[in-house]
PDB file of C-alpha atoms in Angstrom:
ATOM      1  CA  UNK C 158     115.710 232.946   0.161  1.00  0.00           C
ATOM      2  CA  UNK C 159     115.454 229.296   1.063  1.00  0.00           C
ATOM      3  CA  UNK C 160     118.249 227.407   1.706  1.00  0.00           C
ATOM      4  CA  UNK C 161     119.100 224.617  -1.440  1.00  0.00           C
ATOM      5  CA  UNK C 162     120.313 222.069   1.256  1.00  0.00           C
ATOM      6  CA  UNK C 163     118.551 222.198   4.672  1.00  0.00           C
ATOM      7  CA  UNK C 164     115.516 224.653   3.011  1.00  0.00           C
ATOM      8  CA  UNK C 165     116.396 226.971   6.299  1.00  0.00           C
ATOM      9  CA  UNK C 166     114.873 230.812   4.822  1.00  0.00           C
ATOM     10  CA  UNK C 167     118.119 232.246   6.923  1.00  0.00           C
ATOM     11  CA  UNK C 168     120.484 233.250   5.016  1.00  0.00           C
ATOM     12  CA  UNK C 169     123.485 236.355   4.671  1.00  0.00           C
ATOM     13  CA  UNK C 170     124.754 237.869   1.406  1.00  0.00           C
ATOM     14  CA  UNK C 171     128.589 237.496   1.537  1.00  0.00           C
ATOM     15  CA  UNK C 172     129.747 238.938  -1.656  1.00  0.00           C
ATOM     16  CA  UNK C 173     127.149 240.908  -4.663  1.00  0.00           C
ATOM     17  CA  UNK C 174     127.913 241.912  -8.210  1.00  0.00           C
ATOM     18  CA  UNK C 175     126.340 242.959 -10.887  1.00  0.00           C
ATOM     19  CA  UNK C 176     126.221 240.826 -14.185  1.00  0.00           C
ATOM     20  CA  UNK C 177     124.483 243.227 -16.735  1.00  0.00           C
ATOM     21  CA  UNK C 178     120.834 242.885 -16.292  1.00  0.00           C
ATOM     22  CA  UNK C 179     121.135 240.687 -13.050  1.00  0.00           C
ATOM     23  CA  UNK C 180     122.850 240.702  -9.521  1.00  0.00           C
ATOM     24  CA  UNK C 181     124.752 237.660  -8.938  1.00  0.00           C
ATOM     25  CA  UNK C 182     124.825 237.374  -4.996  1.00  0.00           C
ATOM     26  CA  UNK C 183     126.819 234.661  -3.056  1.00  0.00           C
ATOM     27  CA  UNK C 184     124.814 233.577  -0.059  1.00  0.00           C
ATOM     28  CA  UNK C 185     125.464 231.347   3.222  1.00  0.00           C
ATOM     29  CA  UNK C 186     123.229 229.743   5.440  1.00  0.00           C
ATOM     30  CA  UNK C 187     122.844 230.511   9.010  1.00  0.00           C
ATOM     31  CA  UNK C 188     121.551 227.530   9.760  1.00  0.00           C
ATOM     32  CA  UNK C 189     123.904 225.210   7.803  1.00  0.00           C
ATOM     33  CA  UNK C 190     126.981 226.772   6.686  1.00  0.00           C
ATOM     34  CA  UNK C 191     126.526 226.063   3.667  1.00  0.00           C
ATOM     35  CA  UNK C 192     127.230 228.178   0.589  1.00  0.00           C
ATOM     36  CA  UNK C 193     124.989 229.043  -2.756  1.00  0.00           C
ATOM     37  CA  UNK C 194     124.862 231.288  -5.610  1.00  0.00           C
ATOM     38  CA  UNK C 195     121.185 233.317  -6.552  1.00  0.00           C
ATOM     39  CA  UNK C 196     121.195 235.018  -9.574  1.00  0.00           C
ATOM     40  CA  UNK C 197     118.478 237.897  -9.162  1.00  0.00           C
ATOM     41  CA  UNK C 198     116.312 239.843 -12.054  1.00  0.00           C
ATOM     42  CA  UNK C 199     113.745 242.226 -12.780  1.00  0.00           C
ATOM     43  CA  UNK C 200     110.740 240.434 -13.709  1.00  0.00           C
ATOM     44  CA  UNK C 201     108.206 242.795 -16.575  1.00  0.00           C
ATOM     45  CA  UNK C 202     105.382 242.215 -16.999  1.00  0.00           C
ATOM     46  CA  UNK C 203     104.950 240.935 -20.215  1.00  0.00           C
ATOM     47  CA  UNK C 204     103.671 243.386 -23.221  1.00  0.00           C
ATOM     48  CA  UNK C 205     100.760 242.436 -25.365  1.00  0.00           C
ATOM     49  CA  UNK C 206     100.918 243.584 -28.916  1.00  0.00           C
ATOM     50  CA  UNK C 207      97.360 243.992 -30.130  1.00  0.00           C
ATOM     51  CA  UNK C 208      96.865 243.063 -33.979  1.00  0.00           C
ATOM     52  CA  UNK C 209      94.954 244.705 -36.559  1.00  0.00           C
ATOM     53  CA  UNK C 210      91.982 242.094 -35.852  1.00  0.00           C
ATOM     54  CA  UNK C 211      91.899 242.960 -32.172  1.00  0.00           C
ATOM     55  CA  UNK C 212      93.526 239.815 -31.498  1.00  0.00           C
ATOM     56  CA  UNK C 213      96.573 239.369 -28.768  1.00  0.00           C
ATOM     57  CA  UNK C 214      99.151 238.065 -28.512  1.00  0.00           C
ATOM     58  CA  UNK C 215     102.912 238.590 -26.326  1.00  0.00           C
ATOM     59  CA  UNK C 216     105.374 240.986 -27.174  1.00  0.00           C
ATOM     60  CA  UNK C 217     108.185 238.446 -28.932  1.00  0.00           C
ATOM     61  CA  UNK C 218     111.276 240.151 -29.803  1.00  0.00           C
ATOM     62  CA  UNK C 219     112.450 236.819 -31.716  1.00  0.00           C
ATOM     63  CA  UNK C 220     109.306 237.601 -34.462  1.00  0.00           C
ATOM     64  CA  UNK C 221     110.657 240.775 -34.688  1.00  0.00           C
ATOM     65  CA  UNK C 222     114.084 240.071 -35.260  1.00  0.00           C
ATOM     66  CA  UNK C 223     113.127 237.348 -37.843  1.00  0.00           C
ATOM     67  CA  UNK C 224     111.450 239.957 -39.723  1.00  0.00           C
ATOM     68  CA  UNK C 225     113.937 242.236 -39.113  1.00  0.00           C
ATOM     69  CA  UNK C 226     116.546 239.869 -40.416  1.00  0.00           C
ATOM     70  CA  UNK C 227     114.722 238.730 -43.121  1.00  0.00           C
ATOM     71  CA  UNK C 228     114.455 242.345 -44.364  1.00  0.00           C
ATOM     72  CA  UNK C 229     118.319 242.888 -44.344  1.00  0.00           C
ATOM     73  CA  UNK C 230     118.858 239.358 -45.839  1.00  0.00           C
ATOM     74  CA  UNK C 231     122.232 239.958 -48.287  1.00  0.00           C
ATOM     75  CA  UNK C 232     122.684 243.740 -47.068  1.00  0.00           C
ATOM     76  CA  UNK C 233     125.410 244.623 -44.987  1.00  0.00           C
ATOM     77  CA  UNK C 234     123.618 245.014 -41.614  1.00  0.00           C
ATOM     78  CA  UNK C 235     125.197 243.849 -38.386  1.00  0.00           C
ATOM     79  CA  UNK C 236     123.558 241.065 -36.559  1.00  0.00           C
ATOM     80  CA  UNK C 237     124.239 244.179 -33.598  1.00  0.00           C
ATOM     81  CA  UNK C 238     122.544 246.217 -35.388  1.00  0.00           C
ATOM     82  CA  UNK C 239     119.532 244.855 -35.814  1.00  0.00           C
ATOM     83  CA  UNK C 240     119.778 243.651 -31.869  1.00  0.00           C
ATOM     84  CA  UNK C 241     119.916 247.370 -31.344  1.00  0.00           C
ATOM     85  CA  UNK C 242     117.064 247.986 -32.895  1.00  0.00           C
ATOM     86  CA  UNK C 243     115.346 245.099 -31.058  1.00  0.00           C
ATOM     87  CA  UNK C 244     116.229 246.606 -27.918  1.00  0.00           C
ATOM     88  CA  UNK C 245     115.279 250.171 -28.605  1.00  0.00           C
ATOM     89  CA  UNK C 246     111.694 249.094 -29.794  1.00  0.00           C
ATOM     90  CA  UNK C 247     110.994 246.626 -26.725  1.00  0.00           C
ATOM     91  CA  UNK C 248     112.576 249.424 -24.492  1.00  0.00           C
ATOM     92  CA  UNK C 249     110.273 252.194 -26.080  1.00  0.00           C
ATOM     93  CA  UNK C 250     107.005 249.997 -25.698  1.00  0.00           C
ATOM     94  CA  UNK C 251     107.949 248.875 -22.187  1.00  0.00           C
ATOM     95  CA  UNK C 252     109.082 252.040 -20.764  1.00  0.00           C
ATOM     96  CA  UNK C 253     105.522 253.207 -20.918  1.00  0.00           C
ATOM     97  CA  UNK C 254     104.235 250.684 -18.579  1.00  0.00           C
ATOM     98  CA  UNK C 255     101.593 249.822 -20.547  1.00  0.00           C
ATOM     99  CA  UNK C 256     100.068 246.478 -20.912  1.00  0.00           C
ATOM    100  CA  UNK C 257      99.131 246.661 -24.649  1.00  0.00           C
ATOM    101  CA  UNK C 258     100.495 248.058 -27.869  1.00  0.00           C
ATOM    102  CA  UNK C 259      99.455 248.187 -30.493  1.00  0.00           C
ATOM    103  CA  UNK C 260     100.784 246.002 -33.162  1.00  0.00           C
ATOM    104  CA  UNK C 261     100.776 249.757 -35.645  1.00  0.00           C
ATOM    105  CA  UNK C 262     103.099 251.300 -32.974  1.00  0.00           C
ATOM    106  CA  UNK C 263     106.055 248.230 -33.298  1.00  0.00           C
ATOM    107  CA  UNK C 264     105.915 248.171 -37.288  1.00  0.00           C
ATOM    108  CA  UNK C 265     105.997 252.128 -37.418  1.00  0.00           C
ATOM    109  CA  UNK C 266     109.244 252.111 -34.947  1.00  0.00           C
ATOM    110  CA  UNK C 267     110.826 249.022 -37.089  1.00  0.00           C
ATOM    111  CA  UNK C 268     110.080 250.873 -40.412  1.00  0.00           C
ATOM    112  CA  UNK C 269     111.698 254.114 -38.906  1.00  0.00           C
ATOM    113  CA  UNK C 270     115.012 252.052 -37.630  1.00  0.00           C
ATOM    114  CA  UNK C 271     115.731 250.100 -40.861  1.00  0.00           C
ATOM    115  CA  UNK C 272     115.385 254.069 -42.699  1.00  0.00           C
ATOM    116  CA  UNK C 273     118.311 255.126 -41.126  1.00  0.00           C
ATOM    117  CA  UNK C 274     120.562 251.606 -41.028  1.00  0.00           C
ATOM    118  CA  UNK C 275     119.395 250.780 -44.969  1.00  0.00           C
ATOM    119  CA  UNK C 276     116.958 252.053 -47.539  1.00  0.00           C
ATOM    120  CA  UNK C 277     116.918 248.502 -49.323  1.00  0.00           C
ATOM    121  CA  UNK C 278     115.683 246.799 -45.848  1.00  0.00           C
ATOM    122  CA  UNK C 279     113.620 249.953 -45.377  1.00  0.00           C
ATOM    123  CA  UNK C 280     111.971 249.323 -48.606  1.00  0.00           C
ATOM    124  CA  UNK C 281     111.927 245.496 -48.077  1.00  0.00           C
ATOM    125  CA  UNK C 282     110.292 245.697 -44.569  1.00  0.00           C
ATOM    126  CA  UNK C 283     107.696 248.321 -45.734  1.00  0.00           C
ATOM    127  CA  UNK C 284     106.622 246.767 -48.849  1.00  0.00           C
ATOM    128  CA  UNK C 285     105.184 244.000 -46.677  1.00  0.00           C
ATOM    129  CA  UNK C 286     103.918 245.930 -43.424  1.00  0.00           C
ATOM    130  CA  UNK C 287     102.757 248.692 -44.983  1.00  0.00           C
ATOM    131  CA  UNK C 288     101.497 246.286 -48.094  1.00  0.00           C
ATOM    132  CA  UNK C 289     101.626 248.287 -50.730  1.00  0.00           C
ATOM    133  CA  UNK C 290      98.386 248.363 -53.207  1.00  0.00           C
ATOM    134  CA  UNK C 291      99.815 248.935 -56.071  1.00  0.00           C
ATOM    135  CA  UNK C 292     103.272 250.297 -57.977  1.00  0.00           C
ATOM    136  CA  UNK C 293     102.631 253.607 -57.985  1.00  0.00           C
ATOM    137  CA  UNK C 294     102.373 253.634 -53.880  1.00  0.00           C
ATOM    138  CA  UNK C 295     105.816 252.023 -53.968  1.00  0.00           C
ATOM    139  CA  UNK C 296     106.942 254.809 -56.304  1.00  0.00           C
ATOM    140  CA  UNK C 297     105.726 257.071 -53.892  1.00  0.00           C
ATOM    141  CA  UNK C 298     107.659 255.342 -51.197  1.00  0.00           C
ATOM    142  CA  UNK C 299     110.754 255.370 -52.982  1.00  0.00           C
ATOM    143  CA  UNK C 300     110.323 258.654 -54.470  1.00  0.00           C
ATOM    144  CA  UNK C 301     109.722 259.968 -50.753  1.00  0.00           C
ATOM    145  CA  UNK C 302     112.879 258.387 -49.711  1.00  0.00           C
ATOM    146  CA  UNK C 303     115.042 259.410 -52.196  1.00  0.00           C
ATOM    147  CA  UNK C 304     113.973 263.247 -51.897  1.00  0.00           C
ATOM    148  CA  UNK C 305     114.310 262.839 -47.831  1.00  0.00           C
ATOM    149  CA  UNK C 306     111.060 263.531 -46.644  1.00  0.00           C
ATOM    150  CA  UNK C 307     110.052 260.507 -45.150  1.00  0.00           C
ATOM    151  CA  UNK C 308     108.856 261.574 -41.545  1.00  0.00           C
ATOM    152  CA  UNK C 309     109.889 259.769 -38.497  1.00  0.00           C
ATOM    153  CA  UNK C 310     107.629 257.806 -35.911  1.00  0.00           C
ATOM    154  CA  UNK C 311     107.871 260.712 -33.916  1.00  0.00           C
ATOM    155  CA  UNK C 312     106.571 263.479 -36.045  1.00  0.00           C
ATOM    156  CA  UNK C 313     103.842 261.151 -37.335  1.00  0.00           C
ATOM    157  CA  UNK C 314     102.352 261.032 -34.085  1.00  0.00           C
ATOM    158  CA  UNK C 315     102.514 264.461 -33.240  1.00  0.00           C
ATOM    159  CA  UNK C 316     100.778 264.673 -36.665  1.00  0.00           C
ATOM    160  CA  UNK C 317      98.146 262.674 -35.020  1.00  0.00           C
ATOM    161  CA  UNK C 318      97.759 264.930 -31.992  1.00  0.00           C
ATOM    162  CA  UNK C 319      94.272 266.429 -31.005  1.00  0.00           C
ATOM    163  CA  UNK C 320      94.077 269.520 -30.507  1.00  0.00           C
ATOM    164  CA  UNK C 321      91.976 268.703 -27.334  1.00  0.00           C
ATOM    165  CA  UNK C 322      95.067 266.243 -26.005  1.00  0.00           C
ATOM    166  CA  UNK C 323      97.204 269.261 -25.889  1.00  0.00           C
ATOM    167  CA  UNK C 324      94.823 271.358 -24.283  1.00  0.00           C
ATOM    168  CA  UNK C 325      94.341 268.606 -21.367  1.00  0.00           C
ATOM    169  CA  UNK C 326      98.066 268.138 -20.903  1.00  0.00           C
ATOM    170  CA  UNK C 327      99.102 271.697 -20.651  1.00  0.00           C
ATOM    171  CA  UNK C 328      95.902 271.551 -17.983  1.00  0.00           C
ATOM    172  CA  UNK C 329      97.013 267.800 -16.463  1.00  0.00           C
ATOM    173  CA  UNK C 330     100.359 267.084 -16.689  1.00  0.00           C
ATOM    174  CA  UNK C 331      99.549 264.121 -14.033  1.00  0.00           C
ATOM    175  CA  UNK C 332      97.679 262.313 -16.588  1.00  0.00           C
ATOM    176  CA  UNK C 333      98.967 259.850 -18.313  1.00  0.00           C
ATOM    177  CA  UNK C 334      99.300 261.043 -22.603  1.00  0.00           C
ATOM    178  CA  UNK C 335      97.982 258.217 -25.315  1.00  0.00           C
ATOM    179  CA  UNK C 336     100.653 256.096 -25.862  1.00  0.00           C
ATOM    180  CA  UNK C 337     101.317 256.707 -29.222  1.00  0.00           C
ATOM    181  CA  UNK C 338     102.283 260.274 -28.269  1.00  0.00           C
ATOM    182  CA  UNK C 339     104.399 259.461 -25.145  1.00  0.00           C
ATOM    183  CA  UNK C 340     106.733 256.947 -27.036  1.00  0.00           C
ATOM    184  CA  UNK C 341     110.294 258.326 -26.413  1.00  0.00           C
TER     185      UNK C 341
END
């Protein structure tokens, strides 16, 4: 760590705390005395969602939370809330350590969040990702709801399973699973 005022790169930590998702550490230099503040954090690589016509673009948790936000527009969902959810989806397609996801993956875990926080936003949000042909599919949708057998994110994807990917991770648990079945 270079020094602000001489640029010396000797310096000693004299006090260190954490500040949620950073350590604030007080430093002074050995060569000048004098004292400064760093502010350290973990740097991610960045996530890129891959859209429907293969094109990329980086994870932005601001477009999700607009559309997020625009789906609970008039409904009584927290501004918390939906940062919640924000955080739970980034953390679930981060925590994989993959460099793409698909853009299917963030819709499916946004659909699934605004279910259980509010059916109107649930119905909102989906009407538009999901883009509904017709209004007998969102009859189905609401239908669906209403009896309780909408599935999660999670059991769609094991619903996706190959028969083959569970016979080569009962064989390799080393190797890595498709994302899609791995999300947590």
């Amino acid at each position: 760590m270079r020094c602000p005022f001489c640029h010396s790169e000797s310096s000693r930590v004299t006090d260190s705390r954490g500040t949620g998702n950073a350590v604030r550490r007080r430093r002074e230099c050995a060569d000048c005395g004098e004292r400064f503040t760093t502010l350290e954090t973990v740097l991610r690589s960045t996530v890129q969602v891959v859209k429907k016509d293969e094109r990329r673009e980086d994870f932005d948790r601001e477009k999700l939370l607009a559309g997020l936000r625009s789906a609970c527009a008039k409904r009584n969902v927290s501004a918390d809330q939906l940062d919640a959810v924000v955080a739970d989806i980034e953390g679930r397609v981060t925590r994989d350590g993959r460099l793409e996801v698909p853009s299917s993956v963030i819709g499916e875990l946004a659909v699934d969040a605004l279910r259980r926080i509010d059916h109107i936003a649930y119905i909102r949000f989906a009407s538009v990702y999901r883009a509904f042909a017709d209004l007998d599919s969102l009859k189905d949708a609401l239908q669906a709801l209403d009896e309780g057998r909408v599935p999660t994110f999670d059991e769609r994807t094991q619903q996706l399973a190959l028969p083959e990917d569970s016979a080569r991770e009962e064989t390799d648990s080393e190797e890595p699973a498709p994302f899609l079945r791995t999300v947590g």
